[in-house]
PDB file of C-alpha atoms in Angstrom:
ATOM      1  CA  MET I   1      58.906 -40.947  -5.744  1.00 96.00           C
ATOM      2  CA  LYS I   2      58.124 -38.099  -8.119  1.00 98.00           C
ATOM      3  CA  ILE I   3      58.041 -38.285 -11.936  1.00 99.00           C
ATOM      4  CA  ILE I   4      59.072 -35.941 -14.748  1.00 99.00           C
ATOM      5  CA  PHE I   5      57.457 -36.076 -18.183  1.00 98.00           C
ATOM      6  CA  SER I   6      57.905 -34.203 -21.473  1.00 98.00           C
ATOM      7  CA  PRO I   7      55.293 -31.874 -22.982  1.00 98.00           C
ATOM      8  CA  SER I   8      54.068 -32.075 -26.577  1.00 96.00           C
ATOM      9  CA  LYS I   9      53.256 -29.634 -29.357  1.00 93.00           C
ATOM     10  CA  GLU I  10      50.014 -31.468 -30.118  1.00 95.00           C
ATOM     11  CA  ALA I  11      47.179 -30.129 -27.982  1.00 94.00           C
ATOM     12  CA  ARG I  12      43.541 -30.777 -27.192  1.00 94.00           C
ATOM     13  CA  GLU I  13      41.073 -27.949 -27.605  1.00 89.00           C
ATOM     14  CA  GLU I  14      38.676 -29.041 -24.845  1.00 89.00           C
ATOM     15  CA  ASN I  15      39.017 -29.840 -21.155  1.00 88.00           C
ATOM     16  CA  ILE I  16      38.229 -33.522 -20.662  1.00 90.00           C
ATOM     17  CA  PHE I  17      37.792 -32.949 -16.914  1.00 87.00           C
ATOM     18  CA  LYS I  18      34.991 -30.398 -17.184  1.00 77.00           C
ATOM     19  CA  ASN I  19      32.492 -32.822 -15.628  1.00 74.00           C
ATOM     20  CA  LYS I  20      34.752 -33.760 -12.716  1.00 77.00           C
ATOM     21  CA  LYS I  21      35.236 -31.875  -9.476  1.00 81.00           C
ATOM     22  CA  ILE I  22      38.910 -31.015  -9.768  1.00 88.00           C
ATOM     23  CA  GLU I  23      40.623 -27.967  -8.330  1.00 89.00           C
ATOM     24  CA  PHE I  24      42.729 -26.352 -11.046  1.00 94.00           C
ATOM     25  CA  THR I  25      45.844 -24.395 -10.131  1.00 95.00           C
ATOM     26  CA  GLU I  26      48.181 -21.786 -11.603  1.00 95.00           C
ATOM     27  CA  SER I  27      51.582 -22.593 -13.042  1.00 93.00           C
ATOM     28  CA  PRO I  28      54.233 -21.787 -10.398  1.00 96.00           C
ATOM     29  CA  PHE I  29      56.368 -19.651 -12.716  1.00 97.00           C
ATOM     30  CA  LYS I  30      53.712 -17.473 -14.299  1.00 96.00           C
ATOM     31  CA  ASP I  31      55.866 -14.317 -14.160  1.00 96.00           C
ATOM     32  CA  LYS I  32      58.718 -15.958 -16.075  1.00 97.00           C
ATOM     33  CA  THR I  33      56.271 -17.372 -18.609  1.00 98.00           C
ATOM     34  CA  ASN I  34      54.949 -13.857 -19.203  1.00 97.00           C
ATOM     35  CA  ILE I  35      58.499 -12.637 -19.841  1.00 97.00           C
ATOM     36  CA  LEU I  36      58.855 -15.209 -22.629  1.00 98.00           C
ATOM     37  CA  ILE I  37      55.443 -14.378 -24.077  1.00 98.00           C
ATOM     38  CA  ASP I  38      56.334 -10.677 -24.162  1.00 97.00           C
ATOM     39  CA  ILE I  39      59.574 -11.498 -25.985  1.00 98.00           C
ATOM     40  CA  LEU I  40      57.730 -13.653 -28.534  1.00 97.00           C
ATOM     41  CA  LYS I  41      55.066 -10.996 -29.092  1.00 97.00           C
ATOM     42  CA  GLN I  42      57.775  -8.552 -30.138  1.00 97.00           C
ATOM     43  CA  LYS I  43      59.019 -10.893 -32.875  1.00 97.00           C
ATOM     44  CA  SER I  44      57.946 -10.425 -36.480  1.00 96.00           C
ATOM     45  CA  ILE I  45      56.383 -13.327 -38.347  1.00 96.00           C
ATOM     46  CA  GLU I  46      59.676 -13.722 -40.230  1.00 96.00           C
ATOM     47  CA  GLU I  47      61.559 -14.009 -36.941  1.00 95.00           C
ATOM     48  CA  ILE I  48      59.073 -16.591 -35.636  1.00 95.00           C
ATOM     49  CA  GLU I  49      59.531 -18.522 -38.886  1.00 95.00           C
ATOM     50  CA  ASN I  50      63.289 -18.565 -38.343  1.00 94.00           C
ATOM     51  CA  ILE I  51      63.117 -19.411 -34.631  1.00 95.00           C
ATOM     52  CA  MET I  52      60.492 -22.147 -34.836  1.00 94.00           C
ATOM     53  CA  LYS I  53      61.184 -23.431 -38.365  1.00 93.00           C
ATOM     54  CA  LEU I  54      57.507 -23.195 -39.330  1.00 92.00           C
ATOM     55  CA  ARG I  55      55.929 -22.613 -42.714  1.00 90.00           C
ATOM     56  CA  ALA I  56      52.622 -21.635 -44.314  1.00 91.00           C
ATOM     57  CA  ASP I  57      49.406 -22.188 -42.344  1.00 94.00           C
ATOM     58  CA  LEU I  58      51.120 -23.467 -39.202  1.00 94.00           C
ATOM     59  CA  LEU I  59      53.376 -20.409 -39.126  1.00 96.00           C
ATOM     60  CA  ASN I  60      50.430 -18.041 -39.534  1.00 96.00           C
ATOM     61  CA  LYS I  61      48.411 -19.833 -36.851  1.00 96.00           C
ATOM     62  CA  THR I  62      51.317 -19.901 -34.407  1.00 96.00           C
ATOM     63  CA  TYR I  63      52.083 -16.212 -34.953  1.00 96.00           C
ATOM     64  CA  LYS I  64      48.413 -15.351 -34.415  1.00 96.00           C
ATOM     65  CA  ASP I  65      48.291 -17.450 -31.229  1.00 96.00           C
ATOM     66  CA  ILE I  66      51.349 -15.638 -29.871  1.00 97.00           C
ATOM     67  CA  GLN I  67      49.838 -12.224 -30.562  1.00 97.00           C
ATOM     68  CA  ASN I  68      46.522 -13.297 -28.997  1.00 96.00           C
ATOM     69  CA  TYR I  69      48.038 -15.331 -26.181  1.00 96.00           C
ATOM     70  CA  ASP I  70      46.027 -13.537 -23.484  1.00 94.00           C
ATOM     71  CA  LYS I  71      42.794 -14.675 -25.159  1.00 95.00           C
ATOM     72  CA  LEU I  72      43.749 -18.325 -25.652  1.00 95.00           C
ATOM     73  CA  LYS I  73      41.790 -20.967 -23.778  1.00 94.00           C
ATOM     74  CA  GLN I  74      43.352 -22.336 -20.596  1.00 95.00           C
ATOM     75  CA  LEU I  75      43.281 -26.082 -19.969  1.00 96.00           C
ATOM     76  CA  PRO I  76      44.796 -28.261 -17.241  1.00 96.00           C
ATOM     77  CA  ALA I  77      48.217 -29.357 -18.475  1.00 97.00           C
ATOM     78  CA  ILE I  78      47.514 -33.090 -18.360  1.00 97.00           C
ATOM     79  CA  SER I  79      44.402 -32.526 -20.463  1.00 96.00           C
ATOM     80  CA  MET I  80      45.891 -30.068 -22.962  1.00 96.00           C
ATOM     81  CA  TYR I  81      48.980 -31.966 -24.051  1.00 97.00           C
ATOM     82  CA  TYR I  82      48.014 -34.629 -26.584  1.00 97.00           C
ATOM     83  CA  GLY I  83      51.172 -35.969 -28.173  1.00 96.00           C
ATOM     84  CA  VAL I  84      52.140 -39.624 -28.623  1.00 97.00           C
ATOM     85  CA  SER I  85      52.953 -40.217 -24.939  1.00 98.00           C
ATOM     86  CA  PHE I  86      49.847 -38.468 -23.639  1.00 98.00           C
ATOM     87  CA  LYS I  87      47.548 -40.484 -25.899  1.00 97.00           C
ATOM     88  CA  GLU I  88      48.521 -43.571 -23.886  1.00 98.00           C
ATOM     89  CA  LEU I  89      47.017 -42.090 -20.704  1.00 98.00           C
ATOM     90  CA  GLU I  90      43.478 -43.279 -19.978  1.00 97.00           C
ATOM     91  CA  LEU I  91      42.619 -39.971 -18.328  1.00 95.00           C
ATOM     92  CA  GLU I  92      38.855 -40.163 -18.683  1.00 92.00           C
ATOM     93  CA  ALA I  93      38.804 -43.569 -16.988  1.00 93.00           C
ATOM     94  CA  TYR I  94      40.985 -42.576 -14.038  1.00 94.00           C
ATOM     95  CA  SER I  95      39.504 -42.914 -10.587  1.00 93.00           C
ATOM     96  CA  GLU I  96      39.697 -40.165  -7.993  1.00 92.00           C
ATOM     97  CA  LYS I  97      42.584 -42.092  -6.462  1.00 95.00           C
ATOM     98  CA  SER I  98      44.454 -42.137  -9.785  1.00 96.00           C
ATOM     99  CA  LEU I  99      43.920 -38.410 -10.320  1.00 95.00           C
ATOM    100  CA  LYS I 100      45.272 -37.753  -6.831  1.00 95.00           C
ATOM    101  CA  TYR I 101      48.353 -39.842  -7.662  1.00 97.00           C
ATOM    102  CA  LEU I 102      48.915 -37.732 -10.779  1.00 96.00           C
ATOM    103  CA  LYS I 103      48.542 -34.504  -8.845  1.00 96.00           C
ATOM    104  CA  ASN I 104      50.990 -35.577  -6.148  1.00 96.00           C
ATOM    105  CA  LYS I 105      53.597 -37.263  -8.335  1.00 98.00           C
ATOM    106  CA  LEU I 106      53.884 -35.725 -11.794  1.00 98.00           C
ATOM    107  CA  PHE I 107      55.829 -32.742 -13.132  1.00 98.00           C
ATOM    108  CA  ILE I 108      55.521 -31.866 -16.825  1.00 99.00           C
ATOM    109  CA  LEU I 109      58.590 -29.929 -17.953  1.00 98.00           C
ATOM    110  CA  SER I 110      58.131 -27.120 -20.460  1.00 98.00           C
ATOM    111  CA  ALA I 111      60.081 -24.522 -22.431  1.00 98.00           C
ATOM    112  CA  LEU I 112      57.323 -21.938 -21.865  1.00 98.00           C
ATOM    113  CA  TYR I 113      56.084 -22.809 -18.374  1.00 98.00           C
ATOM    114  CA  GLY I 114      59.259 -24.288 -16.915  1.00 98.00           C
ATOM    115  CA  LEU I 115      57.281 -26.873 -15.042  1.00 97.00           C
ATOM    116  CA  SER I 116      53.598 -27.635 -14.639  1.00 98.00           C
ATOM    117  CA  GLN I 117      51.781 -30.001 -12.366  1.00 97.00           C
ATOM    118  CA  PRO I 118      48.944 -31.936 -13.997  1.00 97.00           C
ATOM    119  CA  PHE I 119      46.117 -29.591 -13.058  1.00 97.00           C
ATOM    120  CA  ASP I 120      47.941 -26.295 -13.558  1.00 98.00           C
ATOM    121  CA  LEU I 121      46.155 -24.254 -16.212  1.00 97.00           C
ATOM    122  CA  VAL I 122      48.220 -23.713 -19.368  1.00 97.00           C
ATOM    123  CA  LYS I 123      47.742 -22.604 -22.968  1.00 97.00           C
ATOM    124  CA  LYS I 124      48.906 -24.196 -26.210  1.00 95.00           C
ATOM    125  CA  TYR I 125      52.313 -23.160 -27.564  1.00 96.00           C
ATOM    126  CA  ARG I 126      55.134 -24.389 -29.798  1.00 94.00           C
ATOM    127  CA  LEU I 127      58.292 -23.355 -27.936  1.00 95.00           C
ATOM    128  CA  ASP I 128      61.147 -25.867 -27.579  1.00 95.00           C
ATOM    129  CA  MET I 129      64.120 -25.774 -25.209  1.00 96.00           C
ATOM    130  CA  THR I 130      66.538 -25.418 -28.125  1.00 94.00           C
ATOM    131  CA  MET I 131      64.902 -22.295 -29.596  1.00 96.00           C
ATOM    132  CA  SER I 132      66.931 -19.111 -29.128  1.00 93.00           C
ATOM    133  CA  ILE I 133      64.779 -16.327 -27.710  1.00 95.00           C
ATOM    134  CA  VAL I 134      66.705 -15.342 -24.545  1.00 95.00           C
ATOM    135  CA  ASP I 135      70.375 -14.672 -23.791  1.00 91.00           C
ATOM    136  CA  LYS I 136      72.210 -17.837 -22.688  1.00 92.00           C
ATOM    137  CA  GLY I 137      69.271 -19.990 -23.788  1.00 95.00           C
ATOM    138  CA  LEU I 138      66.173 -21.488 -22.221  1.00 97.00           C
ATOM    139  CA  TYR I 139      68.069 -24.118 -20.237  1.00 98.00           C
ATOM    140  CA  ASN I 140      69.839 -21.376 -18.331  1.00 97.00           C
ATOM    141  CA  PHE I 141      66.586 -19.387 -18.093  1.00 98.00           C
ATOM    142  CA  TRP I 142      64.730 -22.238 -16.344  1.00 98.00           C
ATOM    143  CA  LYS I 143      67.230 -24.527 -14.653  1.00 97.00           C
ATOM    144  CA  LYS I 144      67.548 -22.827 -11.252  1.00 97.00           C
ATOM    145  CA  GLU I 145      63.810 -22.435 -10.638  1.00 97.00           C
ATOM    146  CA  ILE I 146      62.921 -25.932 -11.817  1.00 98.00           C
ATOM    147  CA  ASN I 147      65.540 -27.647  -9.666  1.00 98.00           C
ATOM    148  CA  GLU I 148      64.669 -25.621  -6.580  1.00 98.00           C
ATOM    149  CA  TYR I 149      60.979 -26.407  -7.053  1.00 98.00           C
ATOM    150  CA  ILE I 150      61.487 -30.140  -7.545  1.00 98.00           C
ATOM    151  CA  SER I 151      64.064 -30.378  -4.741  1.00 97.00           C
ATOM    152  CA  SER I 152      61.669 -28.733  -2.297  1.00 96.00           C
ATOM    153  CA  SER I 153      58.958 -31.244  -3.225  1.00 96.00           C
ATOM    154  CA  LEU I 154      61.130 -34.310  -2.652  1.00 96.00           C
ATOM    155  CA  ALA I 155      61.360 -35.868   0.782  1.00 93.00           C
ATOM    156  CA  LYS I 156      64.753 -36.951   2.080  1.00 90.00           C
ATOM    157  CA  ASP I 157      66.056 -39.878  -0.010  1.00 91.00           C
ATOM    158  CA  GLU I 158      63.055 -39.635  -2.368  1.00 95.00           C
ATOM    159  CA  VAL I 159      63.934 -40.249  -6.028  1.00 97.00           C
ATOM    160  CA  LEU I 160      62.878 -38.492  -9.210  1.00 98.00           C
ATOM    161  CA  LEU I 161      61.840 -40.917 -11.941  1.00 98.00           C
ATOM    162  CA  ASN I 162      62.764 -39.691 -15.411  1.00 99.00           C
ATOM    163  CA  LEU I 163      60.089 -40.449 -18.001  1.00 98.00           C
ATOM    164  CA  ALA I 164      61.010 -37.334 -19.989  1.00 98.00           C
ATOM    165  CA  SER I 165      62.957 -37.057 -23.232  1.00 95.00           C
ATOM    166  CA  GLY I 166      66.635 -36.141 -23.272  1.00 93.00           C
ATOM    167  CA  GLU I 167      65.765 -32.589 -24.350  1.00 94.00           C
ATOM    168  CA  PHE I 168      63.903 -31.966 -21.102  1.00 97.00           C
ATOM    169  CA  SER I 169      65.656 -34.246 -18.611  1.00 97.00           C
ATOM    170  CA  LYS I 170      68.824 -32.192 -19.227  1.00 96.00           C
ATOM    171  CA  LEU I 171      67.161 -29.514 -17.098  1.00 98.00           C
ATOM    172  CA  ILE I 172      67.667 -31.603 -13.959  1.00 98.00           C
ATOM    173  CA  ASP I 173      70.752 -30.904 -11.841  1.00 97.00           C
ATOM    174  CA  LEU I 174      72.037 -34.358 -10.957  1.00 96.00           C
ATOM    175  CA  LYS I 175      74.215 -32.916  -8.178  1.00 95.00           C
ATOM    176  CA  LYS I 176      71.079 -31.843  -6.333  1.00 94.00           C
ATOM    177  CA  ILE I 177      68.500 -34.437  -7.320  1.00 97.00           C
ATOM    178  CA  ASN I 178      68.677 -38.226  -7.249  1.00 97.00           C
ATOM    179  CA  MET I 179      67.212 -39.047 -10.663  1.00 98.00           C
ATOM    180  CA  ILE I 180      66.613 -42.542 -11.989  1.00 98.00           C
ATOM    181  CA  ASN I 181      66.246 -42.838 -15.766  1.00 98.00           C
ATOM    182  CA  LEU I 182      63.739 -45.144 -17.425  1.00 98.00           C
ATOM    183  CA  ASP I 183      64.696 -45.981 -21.001  1.00 97.00           C
ATOM    184  CA  PHE I 184      63.201 -48.257 -23.630  1.00 97.00           C
ATOM    185  CA  LYS I 185      65.054 -50.185 -26.308  1.00 97.00           C
ATOM    186  CA  GLU I 186      64.063 -52.539 -29.090  1.00 96.00           C
ATOM    187  CA  GLU I 187      66.017 -55.771 -29.665  1.00 94.00           C
ATOM    188  CA  LYS I 188      66.633 -57.079 -33.146  1.00 87.00           C
ATOM    189  CA  ASP I 189      69.255 -59.607 -34.170  1.00 85.00           C
ATOM    190  CA  GLY I 190      70.921 -59.306 -30.781  1.00 86.00           C
ATOM    191  CA  LEU I 191      71.265 -55.522 -30.965  1.00 92.00           C
ATOM    192  CA  TYR I 192      69.401 -52.980 -28.854  1.00 94.00           C
ATOM    193  CA  LYS I 193      68.424 -49.528 -30.006  1.00 94.00           C
ATOM    194  CA  SER I 194      66.043 -46.745 -29.028  1.00 94.00           C
ATOM    195  CA  VAL I 195      63.337 -45.878 -31.560  1.00 94.00           C
ATOM    196  CA  SER I 196      61.868 -42.439 -30.890  1.00 94.00           C
ATOM    197  CA  THR I 197      58.198 -43.153 -31.607  1.00 94.00           C
ATOM    198  CA  TYR I 198      58.252 -46.446 -29.701  1.00 96.00           C
ATOM    199  CA  SER I 199      60.007 -44.794 -26.749  1.00 96.00           C
ATOM    200  CA  LYS I 200      57.416 -42.004 -26.623  1.00 97.00           C
ATOM    201  CA  LYS I 201      54.577 -44.536 -26.583  1.00 97.00           C
ATOM    202  CA  ALA I 202      56.354 -46.614 -23.957  1.00 98.00           C
ATOM    203  CA  ARG I 203      56.823 -43.615 -21.663  1.00 98.00           C
ATOM    204  CA  GLY I 204      53.090 -42.945 -21.871  1.00 98.00           C
ATOM    205  CA  LYS I 205      52.156 -46.586 -21.308  1.00 98.00           C
ATOM    206  CA  PHE I 206      54.447 -46.841 -18.292  1.00 98.00           C
ATOM    207  CA  LEU I 207      53.134 -43.620 -16.756  1.00 98.00           C
ATOM    208  CA  ASN I 208      49.598 -44.903 -17.276  1.00 98.00           C
ATOM    209  CA  TYR I 209      50.549 -48.151 -15.532  1.00 98.00           C
ATOM    210  CA  LEU I 210      52.179 -46.324 -12.620  1.00 98.00           C
ATOM    211  CA  VAL I 211      49.084 -44.172 -12.139  1.00 98.00           C
ATOM    212  CA  LYS I 212      46.532 -46.985 -12.338  1.00 97.00           C
ATOM    213  CA  ASN I 213      48.539 -49.249 -10.040  1.00 97.00           C
ATOM    214  CA  GLN I 214      49.714 -46.557  -7.598  1.00 97.00           C
ATOM    215  CA  ILE I 215      53.347 -47.583  -8.057  1.00 97.00           C
ATOM    216  CA  ASP I 216      55.608 -45.851  -5.555  1.00 95.00           C
ATOM    217  CA  SER I 217      58.922 -47.701  -5.447  1.00 95.00           C
ATOM    218  CA  LEU I 218      61.753 -48.715  -7.750  1.00 96.00           C
ATOM    219  CA  GLU I 219      61.299 -52.313  -6.639  1.00 96.00           C
ATOM    220  CA  GLU I 220      57.769 -52.310  -8.039  1.00 97.00           C
ATOM    221  CA  ILE I 221      58.909 -50.632 -11.262  1.00 98.00           C
ATOM    222  CA  GLU I 222      61.601 -53.244 -11.848  1.00 97.00           C
ATOM    223  CA  LYS I 223      58.924 -55.967 -11.863  1.00 98.00           C
ATOM    224  CA  ILE I 224      56.794 -54.340 -14.562  1.00 98.00           C
ATOM    225  CA  ASP I 225      56.191 -56.392 -17.712  1.00 97.00           C
ATOM    226  CA  LEU I 226      54.210 -54.236 -20.124  1.00 98.00           C
ATOM    227  CA  ASP I 227      53.592 -54.210 -23.878  1.00 96.00           C
ATOM    228  CA  GLY I 228      56.455 -56.655 -24.344  1.00 96.00           C
ATOM    229  CA  TYR I 229      58.918 -54.585 -22.291  1.00 97.00           C
ATOM    230  CA  SER I 230      60.663 -56.005 -19.246  1.00 98.00           C
ATOM    231  CA  LEU I 231      63.700 -54.935 -17.256  1.00 98.00           C
ATOM    232  CA  ASN I 232      66.995 -55.859 -18.888  1.00 97.00           C
ATOM    233  CA  LYS I 233      69.289 -56.381 -15.911  1.00 96.00           C
ATOM    234  CA  ASP I 234      72.380 -56.676 -18.090  1.00 96.00           C
ATOM    235  CA  LEU I 235      71.877 -53.193 -19.560  1.00 97.00           C
ATOM    236  CA  SER I 236      70.581 -51.555 -16.368  1.00 98.00           C
ATOM    237  CA  ASN I 237      72.470 -50.056 -13.430  1.00 97.00           C
ATOM    238  CA  SER I 238      71.699 -48.104 -10.259  1.00 95.00           C
ATOM    239  CA  LYS I 239      70.820 -44.931 -12.200  1.00 97.00           C
ATOM    240  CA  ASN I 240      69.366 -46.383 -15.392  1.00 98.00           C
ATOM    241  CA  LEU I 241      66.535 -48.887 -15.671  1.00 98.00           C
ATOM    242  CA  ILE I 242      66.531 -50.181 -19.241  1.00 98.00           C
ATOM    243  CA  PHE I 243      63.439 -51.992 -20.447  1.00 98.00           C
ATOM    244  CA  THR I 244      63.744 -53.976 -23.662  1.00 98.00           C
ATOM    245  CA  ARG I 245      61.519 -55.997 -25.957  1.00 96.00           C
ATOM    246  CA  LYS I 246      62.133 -58.267 -28.927  1.00 89.00           C
ATOM    247  CA  ASN I 247      61.007 -58.287 -32.539  1.00 71.00           C
ATOM    248  CA  PHE I 248      59.700 -54.750 -32.927  1.00 58.00           C
TER     249      PHE I 248
END
């Protein structure tokens, strides 16, 4: 079993693994990342404002970061990203065994890097899949490479567990890869609905649980009862495991 996860715009400034003996690696699609950086560097601040829908200080900072991309600090991907989902990961408490699980199992999808493994070195950025900076869009730009890379990493009959958002899981070619979706819904008055912030937290909590408990099968996942979520067999099917909780 391998796992896909979404990136985040929020980023740490420091490497939390600096006191651990971890071998850091390069992103597999560095050349394609550099193509995108070169395109962004050629954009005016007004064009960046229009593409990324940024204003004021954040716009100025983002534009400056793009122009000075070569000088930005590199951090391992799992340490740099610090959005809602990532804040649920107890990275600093992970054992060597847990870190090895992360390294072997997790792919973090990305509009700028295509795909990173946890200890690939990356830099902060604010590019989304929906932003128009290349002909035919970023989905087309990345899809072939990402699917070939993931497919080559999967053993025969091995599944890809989707803990990514819809924006990023759309990158996966379901004709080539056997992907199982994990989704989280809140129940109120007999109705179930997804709530974005709760779903982001749940994806992080579940990844944290998988890592700490070395979970490696769908059978084990189906038994998880965490933060009020448990498998809803009525809503689930062979491709979608729906976890629900009451009274959110």
